[in-house]
Amino acid sequence: GEQVEQRPPHLSVREGDSAVIICTYTDPNSYYFFWYKQEPGAGLQLLMKVFSSTEINEGQGFTVLLNKKDKQLSLNLTAAHPGDSAVYFCAVRPGTGSNRLTFGKGTKFSLIP
Amino acid sequence: EAAVTQSPRNKVAVTGGKVTLSCNQTNNHNNMYWYRQDTGHGLRLIHYSYGAGSTEKGDIPDGYKASRPSQENFSLILELATPSQTSVYFCASGDVGGVTEVFFGKGTRLTVV
């Protein structure tokens, strides 16, 4: 079945710096991609959802890149601020068949004081 | 706003006891899911359901049962709780297929002593 490797497991940057989280998946049939943000003591909130057909998606303060050739999905945080401190998860789902999401193991992101 | 409500939010159980975690969604979604979250493992799928009366095994179903008596409710049952089942459990709901979002509850922290 699908396997998703997410790295790094921990990431600390200074306020205003940028950061990158990368997920590598194995199933070439994966078609839908998601980034979730989990703040302490809370559930997962959707940050962005990405179709396989779109390689670059921009949100507020971040960009999601999809490299289908290398089966990689990345979350690029630009100009980190305190509100970005959280655990980030990527998740993938195939285009047909099972509706199940496969998650990466998460990246704990924090700002260096 | 999609809503997934879990109860209880915190639970302490004794080894060998029965535990029932409840989940209610008001999104009218067909699919519901139970995950557990552990450090170093991310989110792992325990059971899921395609609709009332249906339950399916996820990736780590051993030691757990699930029940979907209605569209809105999905329960996770630990018949004989063990300390290894100490974890944070998340319920989620989502519609079928496509880039539709999966919505998460706030989680239940279960400690088995």
mmCIF file of C-alpha atoms in Angstrom:
data_model
loop_
_atom_site.group_PDB
_atom_site.id
_atom_site.type_symbol
_atom_site.label_atom_id
_atom_site.label_comp_id
_atom_site.label_asym_id
_atom_site.label_seq_id
_atom_site.Cartn_x
_atom_site.Cartn_y
_atom_site.Cartn_z
ATOM 1 C CA GLY A 1 0.000 0.000 0.000
ATOM 2 C CA GLU A 2 0.832 3.662 -0.077
ATOM 3 C CA GLN A 3 3.649 4.859 2.141
ATOM 4 C CA VAL A 4 4.419 8.478 2.901
ATOM 5 C CA GLU A 5 7.731 9.631 4.299
ATOM 6 C CA GLN A 6 7.754 13.110 5.805
ATOM 7 C CA ARG A 7 10.846 15.036 6.803
ATOM 8 C CA PRO A 8 12.176 16.590 8.871
ATOM 9 C CA PRO A 9 10.421 15.400 12.044
ATOM 10 C CA HIS A 10 11.432 18.600 13.820
ATOM 11 C CA LEU A 11 12.119 22.039 12.388
ATOM 12 C CA SER A 12 13.068 25.253 14.162
ATOM 13 C CA VAL A 13 13.660 28.590 12.470
ATOM 14 C CA ARG A 14 13.878 32.229 13.473
ATOM 15 C CA GLU A 15 10.947 34.538 12.962
ATOM 16 C CA GLY A 16 10.941 35.844 9.411
ATOM 17 C CA ASP A 17 12.922 32.908 8.009
ATOM 18 C CA SER A 18 11.564 30.411 5.514
ATOM 19 C CA ALA A 19 11.223 26.658 5.994
ATOM 20 C CA VAL A 20 10.475 23.598 3.887
ATOM 21 C CA ILE A 21 8.743 20.344 4.789
ATOM 22 C CA ILE A 22 8.897 17.517 2.257
ATOM 23 C CA CYS A 23 6.774 14.417 1.806
ATOM 24 C CA THR A 24 7.712 11.579 -0.506
ATOM 25 C CA TYR A 25 5.028 9.080 -1.493
ATOM 26 C CA THR A 26 5.251 5.727 -3.226
ATOM 27 C CA ASP A 27 1.968 5.123 -5.047
ATOM 28 C CA PRO A 28 2.007 6.634 -8.559
ATOM 29 C CA ASN A 29 -1.816 6.532 -8.463
ATOM 30 C CA SER A 30 -1.918 9.121 -5.685
ATOM 31 C CA TYR A 31 -3.901 12.030 -7.027
ATOM 32 C CA TYR A 32 -5.100 14.187 -4.162
ATOM 33 C CA PHE A 33 -2.771 15.768 -1.679
ATOM 34 C CA PHE A 34 -3.426 17.575 1.566
ATOM 35 C CA TRP A 35 -1.515 19.551 4.158
ATOM 36 C CA TYR A 36 -2.931 19.712 7.666
ATOM 37 C CA LYS A 37 -1.901 21.887 10.583
ATOM 38 C CA GLN A 38 -2.327 20.766 14.188
ATOM 39 C CA GLU A 39 -1.947 23.302 16.958
ATOM 40 C CA PRO A 40 -1.301 22.098 20.518
ATOM 41 C CA GLY A 41 -4.301 20.299 22.002
ATOM 42 C CA ALA A 42 -6.355 20.689 18.855
ATOM 43 C CA GLY A 43 -7.508 18.582 15.950
ATOM 44 C CA LEU A 44 -6.189 18.797 12.417
ATOM 45 C CA GLN A 45 -7.117 21.773 10.299
ATOM 46 C CA LEU A 46 -6.825 21.700 6.541
ATOM 47 C CA LEU A 47 -4.174 24.073 5.263
ATOM 48 C CA MET A 48 -4.382 23.270 1.570
ATOM 49 C CA LYS A 49 -5.647 20.594 -0.799
ATOM 50 C CA VAL A 50 -3.932 19.971 -4.111
ATOM 51 C CA PHE A 51 -4.964 18.240 -7.293
ATOM 52 C CA SER A 52 -2.450 16.134 -9.120
ATOM 53 C CA SER A 53 -2.825 18.378 -12.142
ATOM 54 C CA THR A 54 -1.631 21.535 -10.374
ATOM 55 C CA GLU A 55 1.993 21.801 -9.430
ATOM 56 C CA ILE A 56 2.070 25.059 -7.532
ATOM 57 C CA ASN A 57 -0.495 26.292 -5.062
ATOM 58 C CA GLU A 58 -0.152 29.400 -2.960
ATOM 59 C CA GLY A 59 -1.786 30.213 0.334
ATOM 60 C CA GLN A 60 -1.353 32.900 2.954
ATOM 61 C CA GLY A 61 2.293 32.741 3.922
ATOM 62 C CA PHE A 62 3.038 29.413 2.256
ATOM 63 C CA THR A 63 3.404 27.623 -1.056
ATOM 64 C CA VAL A 64 2.736 23.981 -1.847
ATOM 65 C CA LEU A 65 4.747 22.370 -4.622
ATOM 66 C CA LEU A 66 3.950 19.018 -6.215
ATOM 67 C CA ASN A 67 6.674 17.171 -8.119
ATOM 68 C CA LYS A 68 4.949 14.169 -9.673
ATOM 69 C CA LYS A 69 8.079 12.909 -11.357
ATOM 70 C CA ASP A 70 9.855 12.484 -8.031
ATOM 71 C CA LYS A 71 6.609 11.804 -6.117
ATOM 72 C CA GLN A 72 7.291 14.653 -3.745
ATOM 73 C CA LEU A 73 5.040 17.170 -2.102
ATOM 74 C CA SER A 74 6.497 20.134 -0.269
ATOM 75 C CA LEU A 75 5.192 22.839 2.011
ATOM 76 C CA ASN A 76 7.227 26.025 1.881
ATOM 77 C CA LEU A 77 6.601 28.429 4.743
ATOM 78 C CA THR A 78 7.684 31.954 3.943
ATOM 79 C CA ALA A 79 8.526 34.517 6.645
ATOM 80 C CA ALA A 80 7.681 32.322 9.627
ATOM 81 C CA HIS A 81 5.741 33.950 12.456
ATOM 82 C CA PRO A 82 4.604 32.709 15.893
ATOM 83 C CA GLY A 83 1.224 31.590 14.576
ATOM 84 C CA ASP A 84 2.988 29.042 12.383
ATOM 85 C CA SER A 85 4.195 26.991 15.361
ATOM 86 C CA ALA A 86 2.364 23.669 15.086
ATOM 87 C CA VAL A 87 2.690 20.116 13.831
ATOM 88 C CA TYR A 88 2.204 19.794 10.087
ATOM 89 C CA PHE A 89 1.028 16.633 8.352
ATOM 90 C CA CYS A 90 0.863 15.751 4.715
ATOM 91 C CA ALA A 91 -1.709 13.245 3.482
ATOM 92 C CA VAL A 92 -2.285 11.571 0.118
ATOM 93 C CA ARG A 93 -5.209 9.783 -1.492
ATOM 94 C CA PRO A 94 -5.522 7.836 -4.752
ATOM 95 C CA GLY A 95 -7.591 9.083 -7.643
ATOM 96 C CA THR A 96 -9.817 6.019 -7.730
ATOM 97 C CA GLY A 97 -10.810 3.201 -5.434
ATOM 98 C CA SER A 98 -10.275 3.688 -1.724
ATOM 99 C CA ASN A 99 -11.078 7.074 -0.262
ATOM 100 C CA ARG A 100 -8.563 6.530 2.511
ATOM 101 C CA LEU A 101 -5.936 9.071 3.394
ATOM 102 C CA THR A 102 -2.368 8.013 4.147
ATOM 103 C CA PHE A 103 -0.556 10.428 6.440
ATOM 104 C CA GLY A 104 3.055 11.334 6.911
ATOM 105 C CA LYS A 105 4.379 11.148 10.476
ATOM 106 C CA GLY A 106 4.311 14.878 10.985
ATOM 107 C CA THR A 107 6.779 17.734 11.393
ATOM 108 C CA LYS A 108 6.899 19.702 14.615
ATOM 109 C CA PHE A 109 7.596 23.290 13.597
ATOM 110 C CA SER A 110 8.632 25.965 16.073
ATOM 111 C CA LEU A 111 10.294 29.360 16.206
ATOM 112 C CA ILE A 112 13.649 29.885 17.839
ATOM 113 C CA PRO A 113 13.163 32.566 20.533
ATOM 114 C CA GLU B 1 -18.979 24.979 9.131
ATOM 115 C CA ALA B 2 -18.440 21.245 9.221
ATOM 116 C CA ALA B 3 -18.576 19.820 12.720
ATOM 117 C CA VAL B 4 -17.191 16.618 14.197
ATOM 118 C CA THR B 5 -17.680 16.220 17.927
ATOM 119 C CA GLN B 6 -15.906 13.636 20.023
ATOM 120 C CA SER B 7 -16.721 12.532 23.537
ATOM 121 C CA PRO B 8 -15.244 12.229 26.019
ATOM 122 C CA ARG B 9 -12.287 14.550 25.440
ATOM 123 C CA ASN B 10 -10.278 12.831 28.142
ATOM 124 C CA LYS B 11 -10.627 9.359 29.595
ATOM 125 C CA VAL B 12 -8.713 7.273 32.093
ATOM 126 C CA ALA B 13 -9.504 3.569 31.954
ATOM 127 C CA VAL B 14 -8.254 0.514 33.793
ATOM 128 C CA THR B 15 -6.548 -2.377 32.069
ATOM 129 C CA GLY B 16 -9.096 -4.971 31.030
ATOM 130 C CA GLY B 17 -11.984 -2.556 31.136
ATOM 131 C CA LYS B 18 -14.298 -1.631 28.277
ATOM 132 C CA VAL B 19 -13.980 1.793 26.691
ATOM 133 C CA THR B 20 -16.298 3.413 24.177
ATOM 134 C CA LEU B 21 -15.282 6.547 22.325
ATOM 135 C CA SER B 22 -18.083 8.387 20.578
ATOM 136 C CA CYS B 23 -18.126 10.601 17.524
ATOM 137 C CA ASN B 24 -20.933 12.666 16.035
ATOM 138 C CA GLN B 25 -20.880 14.586 12.770
ATOM 139 C CA THR B 26 -23.408 17.063 11.450
ATOM 140 C CA ASN B 27 -21.926 17.210 7.946
ATOM 141 C CA ASN B 28 -24.092 14.449 6.473
ATOM 142 C CA HIS B 29 -20.902 12.796 5.264
ATOM 143 C CA ASN B 30 -20.973 9.177 4.209
ATOM 144 C CA ASN B 31 -17.465 8.313 5.355
ATOM 145 C CA MET B 32 -16.222 8.364 8.907
ATOM 146 C CA TYR B 33 -12.834 7.381 10.275
ATOM 147 C CA TRP B 34 -11.075 6.614 13.530
ATOM 148 C CA TYR B 35 -7.344 7.342 13.825
ATOM 149 C CA ARG B 36 -4.900 7.160 16.654
ATOM 150 C CA GLN B 37 -1.993 9.543 16.963
ATOM 151 C CA ASP B 38 1.256 8.539 18.601
ATOM 152 C CA THR B 39 4.608 10.273 18.647
ATOM 153 C CA GLY B 40 6.779 8.920 15.869
ATOM 154 C CA HIS B 41 3.862 7.308 14.064
ATOM 155 C CA GLY B 42 1.704 10.185 12.950
ATOM 156 C CA LEU B 43 -1.934 9.246 12.365
ATOM 157 C CA ARG B 44 -2.813 5.622 11.786
ATOM 158 C CA LEU B 45 -6.211 4.420 10.595
ATOM 159 C CA ILE B 46 -8.003 2.001 12.922
ATOM 160 C CA HIS B 47 -11.482 1.601 11.426
ATOM 161 C CA TYR B 48 -13.607 3.452 8.957
ATOM 162 C CA SER B 49 -17.144 3.380 7.628
ATOM 163 C CA TYR B 50 -18.868 4.080 4.325
ATOM 164 C CA GLY B 51 -22.255 4.706 5.901
ATOM 165 C CA ALA B 52 -24.750 3.530 8.499
ATOM 166 C CA GLY B 53 -24.302 -0.148 9.257
ATOM 167 C CA SER B 54 -20.887 -0.394 7.605
ATOM 168 C CA THR B 55 -17.523 -0.790 9.303
ATOM 169 C CA GLU B 56 -14.200 -1.586 7.666
ATOM 170 C CA LYS B 57 -10.817 -2.450 9.088
ATOM 171 C CA GLY B 58 -8.083 0.093 8.706
ATOM 172 C CA ASP B 59 -4.369 -0.430 9.066
ATOM 173 C CA ILE B 60 -4.259 -1.225 12.804
ATOM 174 C CA PRO B 61 -7.668 -2.740 13.772
ATOM 175 C CA ASP B 62 -6.498 -5.319 16.317
ATOM 176 C CA GLY B 63 -7.961 -4.712 19.757
ATOM 177 C CA TYR B 64 -10.636 -2.347 18.447
ATOM 178 C CA LYS B 65 -14.185 -2.635 17.228
ATOM 179 C CA ALA B 66 -16.282 0.002 15.551
ATOM 180 C CA SER B 67 -19.980 0.678 15.270
ATOM 181 C CA ARG B 68 -21.874 2.951 12.875
ATOM 182 C CA PRO B 69 -25.520 2.893 13.965
ATOM 183 C CA SER B 70 -26.483 5.979 11.992
ATOM 184 C CA GLN B 71 -25.141 8.449 9.454
ATOM 185 C CA GLU B 72 -24.188 10.832 12.246
ATOM 186 C CA ASN B 73 -22.586 8.527 14.810
ATOM 187 C CA PHE B 74 -19.491 6.365 14.757
ATOM 188 C CA SER B 75 -18.099 4.693 17.874
ATOM 189 C CA LEU B 76 -14.780 3.072 18.644
ATOM 190 C CA ILE B 77 -14.904 0.268 21.191
ATOM 191 C CA LEU B 78 -12.063 -1.187 23.193
ATOM 192 C CA GLU B 79 -13.476 -4.369 24.732
ATOM 193 C CA LEU B 80 -10.414 -5.111 26.849
ATOM 194 C CA ALA B 81 -8.305 -1.986 27.152
ATOM 195 C CA THR B 82 -4.543 -2.366 27.426
ATOM 196 C CA PRO B 83 -1.831 0.205 28.296
ATOM 197 C CA SER B 84 -0.572 0.025 24.690
ATOM 198 C CA GLN B 85 -3.850 1.642 23.656
ATOM 199 C CA THR B 86 -2.964 4.798 25.540
ATOM 200 C CA SER B 87 -3.050 7.404 22.814
ATOM 201 C CA VAL B 88 -4.906 10.347 21.332
ATOM 202 C CA TYR B 89 -7.802 9.258 19.150
ATOM 203 C CA PHE B 90 -9.250 11.321 16.333
ATOM 204 C CA CYS B 91 -12.518 10.882 14.559
ATOM 205 C CA ALA B 92 -13.027 12.342 11.106
ATOM 206 C CA SER B 93 -15.717 12.557 8.476
ATOM 207 C CA GLY B 94 -15.588 13.169 4.754
ATOM 208 C CA ASP B 95 -17.566 12.771 1.597
ATOM 209 C CA VAL B 96 -16.788 10.267 -1.092
ATOM 210 C CA GLY B 97 -14.026 10.822 -3.602
ATOM 211 C CA GLY B 98 -12.260 13.726 -5.177
ATOM 212 C CA VAL B 99 -10.448 16.472 -3.384
ATOM 213 C CA THR B 100 -13.166 16.710 -0.775
ATOM 214 C CA GLU B 101 -11.831 17.598 2.608
ATOM 215 C CA VAL B 102 -11.810 15.302 5.625
ATOM 216 C CA PHE B 103 -12.859 17.088 8.815
ATOM 217 C CA PHE B 104 -11.413 16.130 12.167
ATOM 218 C CA GLY B 105 -12.712 16.243 15.698
ATOM 219 C CA LYS B 106 -10.618 17.713 18.492
ATOM 220 C CA GLY B 107 -9.428 14.349 19.733
ATOM 221 C CA THR B 108 -9.853 12.138 22.794
ATOM 222 C CA ARG B 109 -6.893 11.568 25.068
ATOM 223 C CA LEU B 110 -7.168 8.022 26.442
ATOM 224 C CA THR B 111 -4.928 6.767 29.225
ATOM 225 C CA VAL B 112 -5.103 3.101 30.182
ATOM 226 C CA VAL B 113 -3.571 2.378 33.576
#
